[in-house]
Short mmCIF file of C-alpha atoms in Angstrom, two decimals:
data_model
loop_
_atom_site.label_atom_id
_atom_site.label_comp_id
_atom_site.label_asym_id
_atom_site.label_seq_id
_atom_site.Cartn_x
_atom_site.Cartn_y
_atom_site.Cartn_z
CA MET I 1 -6.95 -18.28 0.06
CA ALA I 2 -4.20 -15.73 0.31
CA LYS I 3 -3.96 -13.22 -2.51
CA LYS I 4 -0.91 -13.45 -4.73
CA ALA I 5 1.36 -10.42 -4.71
CA THR I 6 2.22 -9.38 -8.27
CA GLY I 7 4.11 -6.14 -7.73
CA PHE I 8 6.16 -4.22 -5.20
CA VAL I 9 6.99 -0.53 -5.46
CA LYS I 10 9.18 1.55 -3.14
CA LEU I 11 8.59 5.28 -3.08
CA GLN I 12 9.62 8.30 -1.06
CA VAL I 13 6.74 10.76 -0.84
CA PRO I 14 6.28 13.95 1.21
CA ALA I 15 3.72 13.33 3.98
CA GLY I 16 0.21 14.39 2.98
CA LYS I 17 1.28 15.40 -0.52
CA ALA I 18 0.92 12.37 -2.77
CA ASN I 19 -0.63 13.20 -6.13
CA PRO I 20 -1.24 11.08 -9.22
CA ALA I 21 1.28 12.92 -11.43
CA PRO I 22 4.65 11.26 -12.14
CA PRO I 23 6.50 9.65 -10.52
CA VAL I 24 3.70 8.23 -8.34
CA GLY I 25 1.56 7.73 -11.43
CA THR I 26 4.38 6.28 -13.51
CA ALA I 27 5.41 3.93 -10.70
CA LEU I 28 1.95 2.62 -9.85
CA GLY I 29 0.09 3.07 -13.16
CA PRO I 30 1.68 0.09 -14.94
CA HIS I 31 0.43 -2.18 -12.14
CA GLY I 32 -3.14 -1.21 -12.95
CA ILE I 33 -4.09 -0.04 -9.47
CA ASN I 34 -6.27 2.99 -8.75
CA ILE I 35 -3.63 5.68 -8.24
CA MET I 36 -6.10 8.16 -6.79
CA ALA I 37 -7.14 5.66 -4.14
CA PHE I 38 -3.51 5.25 -3.14
CA CYS I 39 -2.97 9.03 -2.95
CA LYS I 40 -6.13 9.59 -0.91
CA GLU I 41 -5.20 6.97 1.65
CA PHE I 42 -1.52 7.95 1.83
CA ASN I 43 -2.46 11.59 2.38
CA ALA I 44 -5.05 10.74 5.03
CA ARG I 45 -2.61 8.58 6.96
CA THR I 46 0.30 11.01 6.80
CA GLN I 47 -1.39 14.43 6.92
CA ASN I 48 -0.11 15.26 10.40
CA GLN I 49 3.55 14.68 9.63
CA ASP I 50 4.22 18.12 8.26
CA GLY I 51 5.48 17.33 4.75
CA ILE I 52 8.43 15.23 5.93
CA ILE I 53 9.63 12.75 3.28
CA LEU I 54 8.37 9.25 4.11
CA PRO I 55 9.47 5.94 2.60
CA VAL I 56 6.45 3.88 1.59
CA GLU I 57 6.33 0.31 0.28
CA VAL I 58 3.36 -0.60 -1.91
CA THR I 59 2.43 -4.23 -2.56
CA ILE I 60 0.10 -4.95 -5.47
CA PHE I 61 -1.98 -8.13 -5.66
CA SER I 62 -3.24 -10.16 -8.62
CA ASP I 63 -6.75 -8.68 -8.31
CA LYS I 64 -5.22 -5.15 -8.60
CA SER I 65 -5.91 -4.37 -4.98
CA PHE I 66 -2.98 -3.01 -3.01
CA THR I 67 -1.69 -2.38 0.45
CA PHE I 68 1.09 -0.15 1.66
CA ILE I 69 3.42 0.12 4.62
CA LEU I 70 4.72 3.47 5.83
CA LYS I 71 8.29 3.47 7.07
CA THR I 72 9.72 6.01 9.45
CA PRO I 73 11.83 8.79 7.91
CA PRO I 74 15.60 8.16 7.88
CA ALA I 75 17.38 9.08 11.13
CA ALA I 76 19.33 11.82 9.35
CA VAL I 77 16.11 13.47 8.15
CA LEU I 78 14.65 13.37 11.67
CA LEU I 79 17.84 14.76 13.20
CA LYS I 80 17.99 17.62 10.70
CA LYS I 81 14.32 18.42 11.30
CA GLU I 82 14.69 18.30 15.10
CA LEU I 83 17.72 20.59 15.03
CA GLY I 84 16.55 22.79 12.16
CA LEU I 85 19.65 21.96 10.11
CA GLU I 86 20.01 22.31 6.35
CA LYS I 87 22.46 19.45 6.00
CA GLY I 88 25.06 17.35 7.79
CA SER I 89 28.76 18.11 7.96
CA GLY I 90 31.10 17.20 5.10
CA VAL I 91 33.89 16.51 7.61
CA PRO I 92 32.00 15.23 10.66
CA ASN I 93 35.07 14.61 12.85
CA ARG I 94 36.25 18.22 12.55
CA THR I 95 33.38 20.49 11.54
CA LYS I 96 30.39 20.28 13.87
CA VAL I 97 27.05 21.49 12.56
CA GLY I 98 25.02 21.30 15.74
CA LYS I 99 24.30 19.74 19.13
CA VAL I 100 21.69 17.19 20.11
CA THR I 101 20.55 16.42 23.67
CA ARG I 102 19.74 12.99 25.13
CA ALA I 103 16.07 13.99 25.28
CA GLN I 104 16.07 14.83 21.56
CA LEU I 105 17.80 11.51 20.78
CA ARG I 106 15.17 9.65 22.79
CA LYS I 107 12.36 11.42 20.93
CA ILE I 108 13.82 10.38 17.55
CA ALA I 109 14.62 6.87 18.80
CA GLU I 110 10.97 6.44 19.81
CA ILE I 111 9.84 7.42 16.30
CA LYS I 112 12.38 5.08 14.65
CA LEU I 113 11.87 2.12 17.01
CA PRO I 114 9.34 0.21 14.83
CA ASP I 115 11.85 0.04 11.94
CA LEU I 116 14.98 -0.77 13.97
CA ASN I 117 16.21 -4.29 14.67
CA THR I 118 15.82 -3.76 18.41
CA ASP I 119 13.01 -3.28 20.93
CA ASN I 120 15.34 -1.71 23.45
CA ILE I 121 15.04 2.08 23.63
CA ASP I 122 18.62 2.49 24.93
CA SER I 123 20.07 0.55 21.96
CA ALA I 124 17.88 2.65 19.66
CA ILE I 125 19.18 5.86 21.26
CA ALA I 126 22.75 4.61 20.77
CA MET I 127 22.06 4.00 17.06
CA ILE I 128 20.59 7.49 16.58
CA ALA I 129 23.57 8.96 18.47
CA GLY I 130 25.87 7.14 16.04
CA ALA I 131 23.98 8.57 13.06
CA ALA I 132 24.22 12.04 14.64
CA ARG I 133 28.00 11.81 15.14
CA SER I 134 28.50 10.66 11.55
CA MET I 135 26.73 13.84 10.41
CA GLY I 136 28.91 16.09 12.57
CA ILE I 137 26.32 16.58 15.30
CA GLU I 138 27.68 16.66 18.85
CA VAL I 139 25.85 14.61 21.45
CA THR I 140 25.40 16.47 24.77
CA ASP I 141 23.57 15.69 28.04
CA MET E 1 -16.58 -6.07 -19.64
CA ARG E 2 -16.16 -3.30 -22.17
CA LEU E 3 -13.00 -1.25 -22.16
CA ALA E 4 -12.46 2.45 -22.56
CA PRO E 5 -12.39 3.44 -26.27
CA ASP E 6 -8.93 4.78 -26.07
CA ALA E 7 -7.53 5.99 -22.83
CA GLN E 8 -5.65 9.04 -24.03
CA ALA E 9 -2.68 10.53 -22.27
CA VAL E 10 -4.12 12.96 -19.77
CA THR E 11 -1.63 15.71 -20.26
CA ALA E 12 0.48 16.91 -23.14
CA ALA E 13 3.10 18.32 -20.78
CA ARG E 14 6.61 17.05 -21.45
CA TRP E 15 7.92 14.87 -18.69
CA VAL E 16 11.55 13.96 -18.27
CA SER E 17 12.74 10.98 -16.27
CA LEU E 18 15.85 11.23 -14.09
CA ARG E 19 17.66 8.14 -12.88
CA ILE E 20 20.46 8.50 -10.34
CA GLU E 21 22.63 5.80 -8.81
CA ALA E 22 23.00 6.53 -5.11
CA GLN E 23 24.34 4.30 -2.36
CA GLU E 24 22.58 3.95 0.99
CA GLY E 25 23.45 6.55 3.56
CA GLU E 26 23.54 10.29 3.83
CA VAL E 27 24.47 10.89 0.18
CA ARG E 28 21.32 9.05 -0.89
CA GLU E 29 19.15 10.99 1.57
CA HIS E 30 20.74 14.22 0.45
CA THR E 31 20.09 13.36 -3.21
CA ILE E 32 16.44 12.61 -2.42
CA GLN E 33 16.18 15.94 -0.63
CA MET E 34 17.73 17.74 -3.62
CA LEU E 35 15.23 16.10 -5.98
CA MET E 36 12.30 17.11 -3.78
CA ASP E 37 13.61 20.66 -3.38
CA GLY E 38 14.09 20.73 -7.17
CA GLY E 39 10.42 20.10 -7.83
CA ALA E 40 10.00 16.31 -7.78
CA GLY E 41 6.66 15.19 -6.37
CA ALA E 42 8.12 11.92 -5.09
CA VAL E 43 11.03 9.57 -5.71
CA GLN E 44 10.84 5.91 -6.65
CA GLU E 45 13.52 3.54 -5.39
CA VAL E 46 14.51 0.91 -7.95
CA GLY E 47 17.26 -1.19 -6.41
CA SER E 48 20.08 1.21 -5.65
CA ALA E 49 18.84 3.75 -8.19
CA LEU E 50 16.56 6.72 -7.55
CA LEU E 51 13.99 7.45 -10.23
CA THR E 52 11.80 10.50 -10.59
CA HIS E 53 9.96 12.55 -13.20
CA LEU E 54 9.86 16.28 -13.70
CA LEU E 55 8.44 18.68 -16.25
CA GLU E 56 10.88 20.11 -18.76
CA GLY E 57 12.00 23.63 -17.98
CA ALA E 58 14.42 25.93 -16.21
CA GLU E 59 13.80 24.34 -12.79
CA LEU E 60 14.77 20.93 -14.17
CA ASP E 61 17.94 22.29 -15.82
CA ALA E 62 18.96 23.98 -12.57
CA LEU E 63 18.38 20.74 -10.67
CA CYS E 64 20.50 18.73 -13.11
CA ASP E 65 23.32 21.28 -12.80
CA ALA E 66 23.12 21.11 -8.99
CA LEU E 67 23.17 17.29 -9.06
CA ALA E 68 26.18 17.28 -11.39
CA THR E 69 28.00 19.74 -9.11
CA ALA E 70 27.28 17.42 -6.16
CA GLY E 71 28.98 14.62 -8.11
CA ALA E 72 25.90 12.56 -8.94
CA SER E 73 25.68 10.74 -12.26
CA VAL E 74 22.31 11.54 -13.77
CA GLU E 75 20.64 9.66 -16.60
CA ARG E 76 18.15 12.02 -18.23
CA THR E 77 15.52 10.65 -20.63
CA ALA E 78 12.64 12.47 -22.27
CA LEU E 79 9.40 10.54 -21.92
CA GLY E 80 7.29 10.01 -25.00
CA GLU E 81 3.52 9.70 -24.92
CA VAL E 82 3.23 7.43 -21.93
CA ASP E 83 -0.05 6.06 -20.74
CA TRP E 84 0.99 6.28 -17.12
CA SER E 85 -2.14 7.40 -15.34
CA THR E 86 -4.99 5.91 -17.28
CA ARG E 87 -4.37 2.20 -17.23
CA TRP E 88 -6.54 1.66 -14.18
CA VAL E 89 -9.26 3.70 -15.87
CA THR E 90 -10.25 0.78 -18.07
CA ARG E 91 -11.33 -1.04 -14.94
CA VAL E 92 -13.63 1.70 -13.66
CA GLY E 93 -17.09 0.20 -13.42
CA VAL E 94 -20.63 1.16 -12.47
CA GLN E 95 -21.36 2.25 -8.90
CA ARG E 96 -24.85 2.19 -7.42
CA ILE E 97 -25.56 4.07 -4.22
CA GLY E 98 -29.28 4.23 -3.35
CA ARG E 99 -31.09 6.17 -6.09
CA ILE E 100 -27.80 7.28 -7.64
CA ALA E 101 -25.70 5.40 -10.21
CA VAL E 102 -22.27 6.60 -11.35
CA ALA E 103 -20.50 5.32 -14.47
CA PRO E 104 -17.81 6.33 -16.96
CA PRO E 105 -19.28 7.66 -20.25
CA TRP E 106 -18.72 4.41 -22.17
CA LEU E 107 -20.92 2.51 -19.70
CA SER E 108 -23.80 5.03 -19.77
CA GLY E 109 -26.14 2.36 -21.13
CA GLU E 110 -25.71 0.27 -18.03
CA ILE E 111 -27.16 2.90 -15.70
CA ALA E 112 -30.10 3.96 -17.90
CA ASP E 113 -32.49 2.36 -15.39
CA ALA E 114 -31.25 4.42 -12.43
CA ASP E 115 -33.32 7.23 -10.96
CA ILE E 116 -30.32 9.58 -10.92
CA GLN E 117 -27.58 8.95 -13.49
CA ILE E 118 -24.15 10.53 -13.26
CA LEU E 119 -21.40 10.17 -15.84
CA ILE E 120 -17.83 10.85 -14.76
CA GLU E 121 -14.87 10.87 -17.11
CA PRO E 122 -12.12 9.18 -15.08
CA ALA E 123 -9.06 11.44 -15.04
CA MET E 124 -6.60 13.04 -12.68
CA ALA E 125 -9.26 14.34 -10.30
CA PHE E 126 -10.50 12.63 -7.15
CA GLY E 127 -13.99 11.18 -7.32
CA THR E 128 -14.81 8.54 -9.93
CA GLY E 129 -17.52 7.15 -7.67
CA GLU E 130 -15.38 4.12 -6.92
CA HIS E 131 -13.87 5.30 -3.68
CA GLU E 132 -15.42 4.49 -0.31
CA THR E 133 -15.35 8.17 0.66
CA THR E 134 -17.25 9.28 -2.47
CA ARG E 135 -19.81 6.53 -1.96
CA GLY E 136 -20.18 7.56 1.69
CA VAL E 137 -21.13 11.14 0.81
CA LEU E 138 -23.39 10.04 -2.06
CA ALA E 139 -25.25 7.76 0.37
CA LEU E 140 -25.59 10.33 3.15
CA MET E 141 -26.58 13.33 1.01
CA GLN E 142 -29.57 11.73 -0.71
CA SER E 143 -32.14 12.78 1.88
CA LEU E 144 -30.52 16.13 2.67
CA VAL E 145 -30.80 18.14 -0.55
CA GLU E 146 -33.88 20.38 -0.36
CA PRO E 147 -35.47 21.42 -3.67
CA GLY E 148 -33.95 24.70 -4.85
CA ALA E 149 -31.30 24.74 -2.11
CA LEU E 150 -27.84 26.33 -2.39
CA VAL E 151 -25.19 23.67 -1.83
CA ALA E 152 -21.40 24.07 -1.49
CA ASP E 153 -19.03 21.22 -2.41
CA LEU E 154 -15.60 21.79 -0.88
CA GLY E 155 -12.72 19.96 -2.55
CA SER E 156 -14.95 18.99 -5.44
CA GLY E 157 -12.38 17.01 -7.47
CA SER E 158 -14.16 15.50 -10.46
CA GLY E 159 -17.36 17.33 -9.49
CA VAL E 160 -19.24 14.10 -8.79
CA LEU E 161 -20.84 15.31 -5.54
CA ALA E 162 -21.78 18.72 -6.95
CA ILE E 163 -23.42 17.04 -9.95
CA ALA E 164 -25.25 14.66 -7.61
CA ALA E 165 -26.53 17.62 -5.55
CA ALA E 166 -27.85 19.32 -8.70
CA LYS E 167 -29.55 16.13 -9.87
CA LEU E 168 -31.09 15.66 -6.41
CA GLY E 169 -32.83 19.01 -6.84
CA ALA E 170 -30.47 21.73 -5.60
CA GLY E 171 -31.17 25.11 -7.19
CA ARG E 172 -27.53 26.09 -7.27
CA VAL E 173 -24.28 24.29 -6.42
CA VAL E 174 -20.88 25.91 -5.97
CA ALA E 175 -18.03 23.45 -6.44
CA ILE E 176 -14.75 24.70 -4.96
CA GLU E 177 -11.44 23.03 -5.78
CA MET E 178 -7.81 24.08 -5.27
CA ASP E 179 -6.13 21.58 -7.59
CA PRO E 180 -5.76 23.15 -11.06
CA ASP E 181 -5.52 19.68 -12.62
CA ALA E 182 -9.01 18.83 -11.39
CA ILE E 183 -10.81 21.97 -12.64
CA GLY E 184 -10.88 20.98 -16.33
CA ASN E 185 -12.19 17.54 -15.50
CA ALA E 186 -14.88 18.99 -13.20
CA ILE E 187 -16.08 21.41 -15.91
CA GLU E 188 -16.13 18.61 -18.49
CA ASN E 189 -18.21 16.43 -16.16
CA VAL E 190 -20.62 19.24 -15.28
CA GLU E 191 -21.21 19.82 -19.02
CA MET E 192 -21.56 16.13 -19.82
CA ASN E 193 -24.25 15.76 -17.14
CA GLY E 194 -26.27 18.73 -18.37
CA VAL E 195 -26.18 20.68 -15.11
CA VAL E 196 -24.20 23.67 -16.42
CA PRO E 197 -26.50 26.51 -15.40
CA ARG E 198 -26.83 25.23 -11.85
CA VAL E 199 -23.27 24.12 -11.02
CA THR E 200 -20.47 26.69 -10.83
CA VAL E 201 -16.90 25.39 -10.57
CA LEU E 202 -14.52 27.74 -8.76
CA GLN E 203 -10.78 27.29 -8.39
CA GLY E 204 -9.36 28.42 -5.07
CA ASP E 205 -9.20 28.04 -1.31
CA ALA E 206 -12.49 27.03 0.31
CA ALA E 207 -11.65 29.10 3.41
CA ALA E 208 -11.64 32.23 1.24
CA LEU E 209 -14.39 31.36 -1.23
CA LEU E 210 -17.05 29.78 1.00
CA PRO E 211 -17.78 33.02 2.93
CA LEU E 212 -18.40 34.73 -0.43
CA VAL E 213 -21.19 32.31 -1.39
CA ALA E 214 -22.65 31.96 2.13
CA PRO E 215 -25.23 31.44 3.47
CA VAL E 216 -25.64 27.96 2.04
CA SER E 217 -28.10 25.28 3.15
CA LEU E 218 -25.84 22.25 2.82
CA ILE E 219 -22.08 21.65 2.66
CA LEU E 220 -20.37 18.59 1.18
CA ALA E 221 -16.71 18.09 2.08
CA ASN E 222 -14.85 14.95 1.06
CA ILE E 223 -11.32 16.09 1.81
CA ILE E 224 -9.08 14.97 4.66
CA SER E 225 -9.57 15.30 8.42
CA SER E 226 -6.97 18.04 9.01
CA VAL E 227 -8.45 20.25 6.27
CA ILE E 228 -12.02 19.62 7.46
CA LEU E 229 -10.99 20.66 10.94
CA GLU E 230 -9.35 23.82 9.59
CA LEU E 231 -12.49 24.63 7.62
CA SER E 232 -14.86 23.79 10.49
CA PRO E 233 -15.37 27.40 11.74
CA VAL E 234 -15.77 28.69 8.17
CA MET E 235 -18.33 25.97 7.45
CA ALA E 236 -20.23 26.73 10.65
CA ARG E 237 -20.45 30.43 9.77
CA ALA E 238 -21.71 29.62 6.25
CA LEU E 239 -24.65 27.56 7.52
CA PRO E 240 -27.82 28.65 9.35
CA SER E 241 -28.48 27.23 12.80
CA GLY E 242 -29.23 23.51 12.37
CA GLY E 243 -27.57 23.53 8.92
CA ARG E 244 -25.76 20.37 7.95
CA ALA E 245 -22.48 19.28 6.45
CA VAL E 246 -21.64 15.86 5.03
CA ILE E 247 -17.98 15.15 5.73
CA SER E 248 -15.73 12.36 4.48
CA GLY E 249 -12.13 11.48 3.67
CA ILE E 250 -11.70 10.53 7.31
CA LEU E 251 -10.13 7.31 8.53
CA VAL E 252 -12.09 5.27 11.07
CA THR E 253 -9.08 5.62 13.39
CA GLU E 254 -9.45 9.42 13.32
CA ARG E 255 -13.13 9.38 14.33
CA GLU E 256 -12.84 10.00 18.08
CA GLN E 257 -10.35 12.82 17.89
CA LEU E 258 -12.08 14.55 15.01
CA LEU E 259 -15.47 14.31 16.72
CA SER E 260 -14.22 15.85 19.94
CA SER E 261 -12.69 18.75 18.01
CA LEU E 262 -15.88 19.22 15.98
CA ARG E 263 -17.99 19.16 19.16
CA ALA E 264 -15.78 21.90 20.58
CA ASP E 265 -16.56 23.90 17.45
CA GLY E 266 -20.28 23.46 18.11
CA TRP E 267 -21.13 20.60 15.74
CA LEU E 268 -23.43 17.68 16.58
CA LEU E 269 -23.06 14.25 15.01
CA GLU E 270 -26.32 13.23 13.33
CA TYR E 271 -25.46 10.19 11.28
CA GLU E 272 -22.40 8.14 10.49
CA LEU E 273 -21.38 5.52 8.00
CA ARG E 274 -18.37 3.27 7.82
CA GLU E 275 -16.98 1.45 4.81
CA GLY E 276 -13.67 -0.39 5.08
CA GLU E 277 -11.31 1.93 6.90
CA TRP E 278 -13.16 5.11 5.89
CA TRP E 279 -15.70 7.03 7.94
CA SER E 280 -18.28 9.49 6.59
CA SER E 281 -20.84 11.45 8.58
CA VAL E 282 -23.53 14.09 8.72
CA ILE E 283 -22.84 16.86 11.23
CA ALA E 284 -25.17 19.71 12.15
CA ARG E 285 -24.55 23.20 13.48
CA GLN E 286 -26.03 23.72 16.93
#
């Protein structure tokens, strides 16, 4: 018999750095799950991602067991990390904050692919290029 | 099942909750980044709102000012005494691993028949005896503690493994932990289990502290694969030839890669154990 899901919590947590203090504790505590077990597993699964902020979706079941899905970081976060940028441009059509190559776009597209509504790497690259332009990042070859 | 007498709030620190409405897109990502840079440990997404908790203080005030300047509308609420971390504690039960039984203090009667009894106050530290990784080390270490030996427990958390080593006959155990939140709990547990003179709890980095207590005859390390790998040379230098380490906190999927790195550092795999998605093992210095 399938277990009944009784709770769903969305969090953004730095890779490898989950700890039971708030807000992880406050978000998961009321569901009665073992917070430390969540932190231990999250940290083990994300330790190699260098502290980047990761969206994570936790599903809690009626027997207080839980499972979680890691999402890929937002395209903007990946672009900023790849290019070493502080932030995007306030006026993206006029002020450019950086340049991204096709190879860099492909690298990010490959990371994002599991969460995009396409299996085609070229469509994924086009989406990342769109996100880059909207942040004032120039796409070069 | 009996419940905890009263699960008290773990910390008296004053937490403040911040709730910010932020639409999808770069503004939302930027707001999340600002919260993280401003000291938030994580951010919860509740519909379109972002929710986080921070300790009262200058850093929080500065963050609120910065958010206001960026045009965000922030709802700031002081949290009262909230039982946010201890609710699961009432479900902590008895764990039996070979000769060892671990229980919270209010269930001490239920493990009176065990050869080795360990009481752990469930709190903010890792290691209540419930987790697969703790059980893995407790299982593997039982035949490895020589009477009178000096044992090091790296990343000791609640102190459960250090206490187990002392009760298995170690002469002296050094428990090393970085997390300041765990130290108080570890000391409390060491006292409660009557192993005070033999277990020393040290706060700090194992890479710096282990060489100071070396040579040791056994190392316990339930941490995380990347940290174990970082500590591998330090551990090897702290052990005599043939000396062993019990390692855990490793996912089954990380086994191959970790083993090849450890082999390159001169370790041999002696024994391994798998529970669920976690892998624990005994490795020996060549």
